[in-house]
PDB file of C-alpha atoms in Angstrom:
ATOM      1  CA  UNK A1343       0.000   0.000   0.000  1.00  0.00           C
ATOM      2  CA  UNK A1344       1.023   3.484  -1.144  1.00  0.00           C
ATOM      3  CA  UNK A1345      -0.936   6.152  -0.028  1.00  0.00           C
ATOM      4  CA  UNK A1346       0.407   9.173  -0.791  1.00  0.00           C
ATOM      5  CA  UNK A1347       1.220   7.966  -4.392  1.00  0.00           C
ATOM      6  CA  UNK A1348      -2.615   6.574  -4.457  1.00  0.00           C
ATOM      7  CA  UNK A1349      -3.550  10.244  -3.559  1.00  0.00           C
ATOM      8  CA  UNK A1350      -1.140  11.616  -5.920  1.00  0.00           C
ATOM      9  CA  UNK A1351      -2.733   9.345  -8.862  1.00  0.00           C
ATOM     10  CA  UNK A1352      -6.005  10.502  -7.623  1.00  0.00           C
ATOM     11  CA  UNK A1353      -5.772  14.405  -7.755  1.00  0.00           C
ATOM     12  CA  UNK A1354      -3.940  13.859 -11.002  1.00  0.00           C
ATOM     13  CA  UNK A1355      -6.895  12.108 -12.130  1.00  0.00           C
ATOM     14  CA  UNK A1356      -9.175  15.062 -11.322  1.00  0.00           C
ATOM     15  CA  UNK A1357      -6.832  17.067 -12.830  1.00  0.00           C
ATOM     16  CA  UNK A1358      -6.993  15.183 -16.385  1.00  0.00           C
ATOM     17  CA  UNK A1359     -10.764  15.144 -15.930  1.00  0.00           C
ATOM     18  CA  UNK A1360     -10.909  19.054 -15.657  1.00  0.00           C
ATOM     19  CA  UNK A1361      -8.555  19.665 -18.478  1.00  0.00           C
ATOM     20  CA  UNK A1362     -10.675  17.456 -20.418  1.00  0.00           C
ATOM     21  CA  UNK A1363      -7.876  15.186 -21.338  1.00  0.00           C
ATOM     22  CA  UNK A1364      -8.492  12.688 -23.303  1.00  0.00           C
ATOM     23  CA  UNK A1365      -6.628   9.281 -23.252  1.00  0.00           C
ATOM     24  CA  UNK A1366      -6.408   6.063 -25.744  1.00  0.00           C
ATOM     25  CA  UNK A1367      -4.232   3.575 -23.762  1.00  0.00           C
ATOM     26  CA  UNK A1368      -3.128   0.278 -26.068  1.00  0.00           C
ATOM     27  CA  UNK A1369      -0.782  -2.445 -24.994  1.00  0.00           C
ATOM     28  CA  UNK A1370      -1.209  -2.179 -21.604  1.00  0.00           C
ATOM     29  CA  UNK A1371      -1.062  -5.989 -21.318  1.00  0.00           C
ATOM     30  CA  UNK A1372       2.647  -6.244 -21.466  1.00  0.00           C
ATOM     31  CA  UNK A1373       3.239  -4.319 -18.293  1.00  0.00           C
ATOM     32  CA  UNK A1374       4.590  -7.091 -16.115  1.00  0.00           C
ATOM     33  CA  UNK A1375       2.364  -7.634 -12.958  1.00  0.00           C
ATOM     34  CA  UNK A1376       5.580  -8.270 -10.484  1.00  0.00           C
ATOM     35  CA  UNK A1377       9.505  -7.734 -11.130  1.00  0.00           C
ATOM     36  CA  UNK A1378      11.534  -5.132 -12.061  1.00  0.00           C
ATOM     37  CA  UNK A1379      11.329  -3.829 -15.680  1.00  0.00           C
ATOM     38  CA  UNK A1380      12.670  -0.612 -16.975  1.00  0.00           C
ATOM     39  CA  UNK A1381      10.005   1.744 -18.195  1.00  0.00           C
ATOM     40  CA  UNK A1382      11.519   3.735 -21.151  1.00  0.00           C
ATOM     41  CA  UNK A1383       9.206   7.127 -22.182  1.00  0.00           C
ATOM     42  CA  UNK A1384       9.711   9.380 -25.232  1.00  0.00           C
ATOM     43  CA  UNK A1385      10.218  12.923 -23.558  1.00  0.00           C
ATOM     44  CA  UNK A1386       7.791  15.745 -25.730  1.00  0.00           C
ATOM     45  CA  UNK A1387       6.703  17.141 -22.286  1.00  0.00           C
ATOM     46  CA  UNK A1388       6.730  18.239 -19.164  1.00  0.00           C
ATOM     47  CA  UNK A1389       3.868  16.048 -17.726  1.00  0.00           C
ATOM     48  CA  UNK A1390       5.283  12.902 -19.807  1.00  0.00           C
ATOM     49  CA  UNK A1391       5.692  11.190 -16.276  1.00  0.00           C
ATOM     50  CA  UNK A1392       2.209  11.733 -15.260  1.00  0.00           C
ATOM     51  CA  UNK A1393       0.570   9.994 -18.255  1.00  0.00           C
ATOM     52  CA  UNK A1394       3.112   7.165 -18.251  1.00  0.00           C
ATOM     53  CA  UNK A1395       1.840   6.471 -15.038  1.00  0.00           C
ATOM     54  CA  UNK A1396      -1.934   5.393 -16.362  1.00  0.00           C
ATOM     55  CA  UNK A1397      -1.106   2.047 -18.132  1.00  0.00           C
ATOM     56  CA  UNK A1398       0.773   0.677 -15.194  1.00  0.00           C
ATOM     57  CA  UNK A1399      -2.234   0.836 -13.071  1.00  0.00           C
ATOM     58  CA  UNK A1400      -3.955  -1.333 -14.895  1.00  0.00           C
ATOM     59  CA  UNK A1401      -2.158  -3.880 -12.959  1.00  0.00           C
ATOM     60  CA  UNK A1402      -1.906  -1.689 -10.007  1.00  0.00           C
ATOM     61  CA  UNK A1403       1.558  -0.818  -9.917  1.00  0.00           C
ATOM     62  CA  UNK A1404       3.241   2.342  -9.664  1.00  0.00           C
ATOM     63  CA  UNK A1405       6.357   3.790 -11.533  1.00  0.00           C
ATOM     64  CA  UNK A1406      10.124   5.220  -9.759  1.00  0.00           C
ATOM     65  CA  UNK A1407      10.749   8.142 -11.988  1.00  0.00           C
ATOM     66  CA  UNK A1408      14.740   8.872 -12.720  1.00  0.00           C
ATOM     67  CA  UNK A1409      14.196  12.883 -12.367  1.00  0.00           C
ATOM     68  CA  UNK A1410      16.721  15.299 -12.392  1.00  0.00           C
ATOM     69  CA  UNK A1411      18.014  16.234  -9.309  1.00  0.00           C
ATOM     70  CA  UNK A1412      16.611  19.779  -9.290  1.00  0.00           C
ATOM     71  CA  UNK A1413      13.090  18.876  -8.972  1.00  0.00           C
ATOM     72  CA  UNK A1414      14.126  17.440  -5.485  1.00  0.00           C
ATOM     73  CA  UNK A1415      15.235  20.820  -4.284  1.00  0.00           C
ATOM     74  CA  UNK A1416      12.594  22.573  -5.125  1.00  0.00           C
ATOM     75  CA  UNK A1417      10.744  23.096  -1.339  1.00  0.00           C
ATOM     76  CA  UNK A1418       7.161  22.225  -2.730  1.00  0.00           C
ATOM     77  CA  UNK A1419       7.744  19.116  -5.122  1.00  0.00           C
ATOM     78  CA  UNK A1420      10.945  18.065  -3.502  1.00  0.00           C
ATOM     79  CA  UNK A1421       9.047  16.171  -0.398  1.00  0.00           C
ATOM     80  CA  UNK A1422       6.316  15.121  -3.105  1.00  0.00           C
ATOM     81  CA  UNK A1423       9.058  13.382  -4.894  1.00  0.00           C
ATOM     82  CA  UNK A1424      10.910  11.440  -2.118  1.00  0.00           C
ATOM     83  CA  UNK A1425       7.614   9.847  -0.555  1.00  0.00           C
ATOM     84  CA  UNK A1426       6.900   8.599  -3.616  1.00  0.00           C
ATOM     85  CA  UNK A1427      10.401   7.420  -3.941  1.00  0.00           C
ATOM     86  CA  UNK A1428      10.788   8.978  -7.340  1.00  0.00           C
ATOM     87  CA  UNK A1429      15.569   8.661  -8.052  1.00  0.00           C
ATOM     88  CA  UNK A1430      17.333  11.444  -8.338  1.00  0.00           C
ATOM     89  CA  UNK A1431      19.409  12.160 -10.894  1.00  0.00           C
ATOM     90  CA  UNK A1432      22.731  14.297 -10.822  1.00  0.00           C
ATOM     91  CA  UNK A1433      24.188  14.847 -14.515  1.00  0.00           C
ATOM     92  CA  UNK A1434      27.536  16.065 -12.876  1.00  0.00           C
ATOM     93  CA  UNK A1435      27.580  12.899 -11.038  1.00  0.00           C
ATOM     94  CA  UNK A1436      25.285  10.418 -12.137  1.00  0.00           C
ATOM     95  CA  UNK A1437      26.909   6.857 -10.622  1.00  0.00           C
ATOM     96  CA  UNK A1438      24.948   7.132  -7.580  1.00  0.00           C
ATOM     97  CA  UNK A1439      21.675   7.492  -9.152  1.00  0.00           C
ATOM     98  CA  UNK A1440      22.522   4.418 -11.458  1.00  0.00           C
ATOM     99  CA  UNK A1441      23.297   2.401  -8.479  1.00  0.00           C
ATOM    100  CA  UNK A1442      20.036   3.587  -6.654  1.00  0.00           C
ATOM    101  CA  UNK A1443      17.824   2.574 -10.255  1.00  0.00           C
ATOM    102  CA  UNK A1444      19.541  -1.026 -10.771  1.00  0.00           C
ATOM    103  CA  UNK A1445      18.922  -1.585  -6.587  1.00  0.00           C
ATOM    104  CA  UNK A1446      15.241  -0.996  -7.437  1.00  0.00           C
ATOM    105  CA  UNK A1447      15.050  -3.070 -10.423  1.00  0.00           C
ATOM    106  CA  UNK A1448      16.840  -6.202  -8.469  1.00  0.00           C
ATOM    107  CA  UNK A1449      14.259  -5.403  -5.852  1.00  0.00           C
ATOM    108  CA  UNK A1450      11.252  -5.373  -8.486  1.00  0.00           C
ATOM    109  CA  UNK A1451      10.295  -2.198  -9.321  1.00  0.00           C
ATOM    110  CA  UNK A1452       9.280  -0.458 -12.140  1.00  0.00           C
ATOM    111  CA  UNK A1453      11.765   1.986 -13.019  1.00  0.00           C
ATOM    112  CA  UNK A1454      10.946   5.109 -15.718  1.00  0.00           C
ATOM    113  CA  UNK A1455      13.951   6.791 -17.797  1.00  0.00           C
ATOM    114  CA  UNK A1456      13.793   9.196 -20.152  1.00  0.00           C
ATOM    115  CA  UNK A1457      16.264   7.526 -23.192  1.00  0.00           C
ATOM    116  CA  UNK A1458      16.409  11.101 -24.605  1.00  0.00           C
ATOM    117  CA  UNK A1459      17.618  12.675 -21.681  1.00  0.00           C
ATOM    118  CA  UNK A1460      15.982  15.646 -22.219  1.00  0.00           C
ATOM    119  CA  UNK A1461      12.607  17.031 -23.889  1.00  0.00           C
ATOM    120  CA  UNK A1462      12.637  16.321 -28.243  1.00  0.00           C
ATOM    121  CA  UNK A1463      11.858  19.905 -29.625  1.00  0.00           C
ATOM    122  CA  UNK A1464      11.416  18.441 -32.880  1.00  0.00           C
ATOM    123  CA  UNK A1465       8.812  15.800 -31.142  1.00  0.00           C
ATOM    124  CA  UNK A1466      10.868  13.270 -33.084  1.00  0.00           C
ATOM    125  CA  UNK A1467      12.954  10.689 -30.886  1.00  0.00           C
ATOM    126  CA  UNK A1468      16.044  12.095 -30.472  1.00  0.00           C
ATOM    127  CA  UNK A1469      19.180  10.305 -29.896  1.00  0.00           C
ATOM    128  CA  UNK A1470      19.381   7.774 -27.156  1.00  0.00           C
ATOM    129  CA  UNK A1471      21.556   7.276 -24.307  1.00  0.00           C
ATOM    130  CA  UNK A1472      22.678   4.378 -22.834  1.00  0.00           C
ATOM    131  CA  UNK A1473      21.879   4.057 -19.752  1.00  0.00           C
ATOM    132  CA  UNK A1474      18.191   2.231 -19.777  1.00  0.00           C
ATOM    133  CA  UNK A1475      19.872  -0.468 -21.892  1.00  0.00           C
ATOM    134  CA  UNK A1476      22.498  -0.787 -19.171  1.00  0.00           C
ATOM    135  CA  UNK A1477      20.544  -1.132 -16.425  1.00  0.00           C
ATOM    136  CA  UNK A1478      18.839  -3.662 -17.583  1.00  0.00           C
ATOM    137  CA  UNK A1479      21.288  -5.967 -18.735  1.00  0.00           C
ATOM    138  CA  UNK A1480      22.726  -5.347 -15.081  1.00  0.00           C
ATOM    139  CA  UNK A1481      19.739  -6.149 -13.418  1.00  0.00           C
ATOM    140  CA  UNK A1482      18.162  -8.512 -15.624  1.00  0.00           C
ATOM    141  CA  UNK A1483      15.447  -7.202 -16.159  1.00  0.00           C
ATOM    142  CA  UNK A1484      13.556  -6.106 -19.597  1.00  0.00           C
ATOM    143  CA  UNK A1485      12.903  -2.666 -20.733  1.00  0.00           C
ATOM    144  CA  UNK A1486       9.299  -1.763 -21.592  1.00  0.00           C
ATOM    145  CA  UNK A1487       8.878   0.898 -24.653  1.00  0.00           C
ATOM    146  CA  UNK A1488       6.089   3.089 -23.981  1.00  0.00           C
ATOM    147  CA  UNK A1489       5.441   6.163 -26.307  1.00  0.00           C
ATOM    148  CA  UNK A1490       3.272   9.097 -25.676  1.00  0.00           C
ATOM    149  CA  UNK A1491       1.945  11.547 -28.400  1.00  0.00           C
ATOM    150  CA  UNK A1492       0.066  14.815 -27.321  1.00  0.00           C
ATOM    151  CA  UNK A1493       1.494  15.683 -24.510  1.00  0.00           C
ATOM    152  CA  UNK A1494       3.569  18.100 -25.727  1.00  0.00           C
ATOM    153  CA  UNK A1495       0.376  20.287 -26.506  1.00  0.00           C
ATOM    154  CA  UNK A1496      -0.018  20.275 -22.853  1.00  0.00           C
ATOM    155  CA  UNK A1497       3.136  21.693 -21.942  1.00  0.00           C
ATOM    156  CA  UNK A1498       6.376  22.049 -23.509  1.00  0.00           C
ATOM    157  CA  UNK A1499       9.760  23.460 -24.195  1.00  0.00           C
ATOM    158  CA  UNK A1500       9.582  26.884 -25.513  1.00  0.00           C
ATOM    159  CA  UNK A1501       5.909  27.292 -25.490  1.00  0.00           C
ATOM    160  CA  UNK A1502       2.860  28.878 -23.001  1.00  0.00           C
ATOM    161  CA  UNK A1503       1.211  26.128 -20.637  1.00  0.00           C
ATOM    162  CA  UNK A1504      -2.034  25.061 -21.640  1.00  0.00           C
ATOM    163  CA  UNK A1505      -3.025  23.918 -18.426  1.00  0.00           C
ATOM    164  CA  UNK A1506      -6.694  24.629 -18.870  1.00  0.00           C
ATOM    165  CA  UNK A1507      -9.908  22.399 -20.104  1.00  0.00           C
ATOM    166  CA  UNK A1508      -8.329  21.718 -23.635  1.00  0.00           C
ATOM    167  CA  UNK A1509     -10.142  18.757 -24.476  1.00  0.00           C
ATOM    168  CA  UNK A1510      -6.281  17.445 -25.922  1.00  0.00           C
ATOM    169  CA  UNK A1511      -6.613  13.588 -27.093  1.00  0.00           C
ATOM    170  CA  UNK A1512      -3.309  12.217 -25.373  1.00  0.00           C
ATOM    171  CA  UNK A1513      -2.164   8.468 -27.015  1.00  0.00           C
ATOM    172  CA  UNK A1514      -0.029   6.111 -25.001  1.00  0.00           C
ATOM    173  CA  UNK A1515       1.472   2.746 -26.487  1.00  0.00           C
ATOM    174  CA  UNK A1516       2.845  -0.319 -24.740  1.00  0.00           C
ATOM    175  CA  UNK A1517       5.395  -2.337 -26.474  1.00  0.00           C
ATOM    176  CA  UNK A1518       5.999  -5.965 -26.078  1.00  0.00           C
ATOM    177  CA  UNK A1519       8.736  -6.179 -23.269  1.00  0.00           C
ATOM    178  CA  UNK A1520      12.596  -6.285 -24.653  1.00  0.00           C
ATOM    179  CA  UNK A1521      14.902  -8.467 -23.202  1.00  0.00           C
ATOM    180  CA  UNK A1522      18.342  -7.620 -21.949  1.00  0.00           C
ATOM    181  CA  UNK A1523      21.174  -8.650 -23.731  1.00  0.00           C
ATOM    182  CA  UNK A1524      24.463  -7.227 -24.688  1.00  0.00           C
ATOM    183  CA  UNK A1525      25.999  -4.460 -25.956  1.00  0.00           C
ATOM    184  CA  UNK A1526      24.575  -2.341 -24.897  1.00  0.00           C
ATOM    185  CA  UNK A1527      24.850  -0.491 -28.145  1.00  0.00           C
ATOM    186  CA  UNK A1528      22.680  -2.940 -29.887  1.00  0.00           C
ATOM    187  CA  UNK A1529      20.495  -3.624 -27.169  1.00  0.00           C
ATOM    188  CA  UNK A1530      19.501   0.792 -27.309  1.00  0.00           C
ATOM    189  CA  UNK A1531      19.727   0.924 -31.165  1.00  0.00           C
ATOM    190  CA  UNK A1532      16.688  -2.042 -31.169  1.00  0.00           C
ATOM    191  CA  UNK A1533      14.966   0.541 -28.202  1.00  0.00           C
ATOM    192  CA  UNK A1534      15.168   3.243 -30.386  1.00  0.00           C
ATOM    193  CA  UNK A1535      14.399   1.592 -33.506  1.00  0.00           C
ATOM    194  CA  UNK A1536      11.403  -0.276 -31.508  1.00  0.00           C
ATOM    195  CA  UNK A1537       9.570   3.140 -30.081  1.00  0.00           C
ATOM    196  CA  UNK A1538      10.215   4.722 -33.239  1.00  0.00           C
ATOM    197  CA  UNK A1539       7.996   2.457 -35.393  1.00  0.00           C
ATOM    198  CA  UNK A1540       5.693   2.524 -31.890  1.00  0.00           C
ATOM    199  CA  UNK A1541       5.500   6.408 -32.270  1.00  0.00           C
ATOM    200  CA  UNK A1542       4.832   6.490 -36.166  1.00  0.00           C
ATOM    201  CA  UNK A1543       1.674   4.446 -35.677  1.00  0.00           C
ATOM    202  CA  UNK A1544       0.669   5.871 -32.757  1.00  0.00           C
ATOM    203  CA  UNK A1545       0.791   9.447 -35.210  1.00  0.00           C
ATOM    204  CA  UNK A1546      -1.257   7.968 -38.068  1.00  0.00           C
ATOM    205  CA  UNK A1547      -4.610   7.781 -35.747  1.00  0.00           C
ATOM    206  CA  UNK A1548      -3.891  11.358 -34.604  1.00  0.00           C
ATOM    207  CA  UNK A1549      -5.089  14.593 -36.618  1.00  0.00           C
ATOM    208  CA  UNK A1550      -2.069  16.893 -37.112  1.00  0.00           C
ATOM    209  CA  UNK A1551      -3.218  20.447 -38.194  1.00  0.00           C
ATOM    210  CA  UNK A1552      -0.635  22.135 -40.698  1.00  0.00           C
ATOM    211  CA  UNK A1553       1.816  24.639 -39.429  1.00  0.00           C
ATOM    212  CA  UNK A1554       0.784  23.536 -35.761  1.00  0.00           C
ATOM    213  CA  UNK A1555       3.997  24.004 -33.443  1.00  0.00           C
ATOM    214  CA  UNK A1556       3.369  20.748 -31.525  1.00  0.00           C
ATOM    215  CA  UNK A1557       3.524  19.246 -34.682  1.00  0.00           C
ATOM    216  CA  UNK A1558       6.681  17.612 -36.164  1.00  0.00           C
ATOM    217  CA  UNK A1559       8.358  19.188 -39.462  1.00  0.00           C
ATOM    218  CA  UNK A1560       8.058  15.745 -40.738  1.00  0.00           C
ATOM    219  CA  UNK A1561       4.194  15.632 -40.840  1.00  0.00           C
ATOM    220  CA  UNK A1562       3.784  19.284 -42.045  1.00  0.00           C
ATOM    221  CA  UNK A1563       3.948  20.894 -38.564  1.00  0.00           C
ATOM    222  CA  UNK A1564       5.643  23.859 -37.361  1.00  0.00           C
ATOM    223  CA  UNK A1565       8.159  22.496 -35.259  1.00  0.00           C
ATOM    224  CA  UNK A1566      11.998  22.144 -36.299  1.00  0.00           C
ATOM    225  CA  UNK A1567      13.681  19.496 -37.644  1.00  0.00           C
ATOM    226  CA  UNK A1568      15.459  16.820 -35.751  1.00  0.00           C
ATOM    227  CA  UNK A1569      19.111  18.653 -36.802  1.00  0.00           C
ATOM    228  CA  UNK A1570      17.343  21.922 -36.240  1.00  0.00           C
ATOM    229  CA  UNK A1571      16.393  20.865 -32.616  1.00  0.00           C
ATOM    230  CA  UNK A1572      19.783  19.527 -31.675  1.00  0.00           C
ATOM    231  CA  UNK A1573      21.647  22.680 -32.842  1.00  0.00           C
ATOM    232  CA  UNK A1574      19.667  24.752 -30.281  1.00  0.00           C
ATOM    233  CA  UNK A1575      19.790  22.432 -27.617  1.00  0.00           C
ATOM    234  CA  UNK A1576      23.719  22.445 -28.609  1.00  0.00           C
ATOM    235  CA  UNK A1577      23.269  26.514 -28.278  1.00  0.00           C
ATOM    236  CA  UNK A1578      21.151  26.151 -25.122  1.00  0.00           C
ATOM    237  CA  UNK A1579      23.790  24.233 -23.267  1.00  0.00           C
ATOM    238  CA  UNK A1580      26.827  26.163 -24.468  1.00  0.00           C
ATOM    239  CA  UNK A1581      24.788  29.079 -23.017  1.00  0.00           C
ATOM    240  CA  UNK A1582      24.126  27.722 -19.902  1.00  0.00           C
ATOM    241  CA  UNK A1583      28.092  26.822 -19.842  1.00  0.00           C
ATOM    242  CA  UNK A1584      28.991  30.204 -19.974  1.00  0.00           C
ATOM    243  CA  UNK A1585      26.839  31.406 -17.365  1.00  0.00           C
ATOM    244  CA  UNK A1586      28.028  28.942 -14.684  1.00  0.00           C
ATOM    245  CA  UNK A1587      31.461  30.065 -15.785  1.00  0.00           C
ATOM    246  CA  UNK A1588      31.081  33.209 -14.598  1.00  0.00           C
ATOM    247  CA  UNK A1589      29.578  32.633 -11.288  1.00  0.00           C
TER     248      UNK A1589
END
């Protein structure tokens, strides 16, 4: 039993139901009912993590989110975060947070990461890392794809909230659970090549206005390419450089 996270899932819950949200769920079958699985999300959004939540339930079981270590200093979601044992994640020193994921795993939990690292501006995958694929060969334990497609017209990168009673139809895939095996090169090219056909699927039951920001470059939308995308997150972090330089 869980009850903050139950109450968590249940204001969130309200919360979709105000906003109007609405959600097509498929493949929710292959969410293992015990043991520890990886649970790898594309990242359009800020409120990926909430949605990714809703097909686990089905066999009432809850997610760890990998988050970045921020969000646990922050006074108000910080406490949130721990008591529902969410990991936190330290890019200047990530081996601790590894450790703390692959612990969980072994002990059978679902644990979420965010192959992308950061949110696609393009809304196209972007390049993975490695470090789903590694923690579940070290664990031994499978990785479960699961791609989400609308939530960036939520809430995302560069553009205002939309935080209101939108009515936005939000589509969430389960894949058929990977098992580990090694390198762990392979093993995250097959991820990435999985939840890649997974997304382009999921996008051909989903109207996509042209010129729409949210929607990707590829399908006539607004937003930039893939290359576009990683040049300003390139930009964006050599910015961010500088600034902790001069502190």
């Amino acid at each position: 039993m869980e009850p903050v996270y139950r109450t968590i899932i249940g204001v969130a819950r309200v919360v979709f139901a105000a906003e109007g949200l609405k959600f097509t769920v498929k493949g929710d079958e292959h969410i293992p009912a015990t043991g520890g699985a990886v649970i790898a999300v594309n990242h359009t959004g800020y409120m990926d993590f909430t949605y990714a939540g809703l097909p686990v339930r089905t066999v009432k079981r809850y997610i760890r989110f990998m988050a970045k270590k921020e969000v646990f200093d922050n006074k108000i979601s910080g406490p949130i975060m721990r008591a529902l044992r969410h990991i936190p994640v330290d890019r200047a020193a990530g081996a601790e947070s590894y450790r703390a994921a692959v612990d969980d795993l072994r002990g059978g939990e679902l644990v979420g990461v965010y192959p992308e690292a950061t949110i696609s501006r393009s809304f196209e995958l972007k390049e993975f890392k490695s470090g789903a694929a590694r923690m579940a060969i070290e664990a031994g334990v499978p990785i479960i794809p699961i791609v989400i497609w609308g939530a960036q017209r939520v809430w995302t990168k560069g553009h205002p909230k939309r935080l209101g009673r939108t009515n936005t139809p939000i589509s969430i895939a389960v894949g058929e659970p990977i098992q580990p095996f090694e390198p762990a090169s392979e093993l995250t090219a097959k991820l990435h090549a999985t939840m890649e056909s997974m997304l382009h699927e999921l996008q051909q039951g989903y109207e996509h206005p042209a010129g729409a920001y949210w929607v990707p470059a590829r399908l006539g939308g607004g937003a930039p390419t893939l290359e576009e995308a990683n040049r300003m997150d390139a930009e964006e972090a050599e910015a961010k450089a500088a600034r902790r330089a001069q502190r």
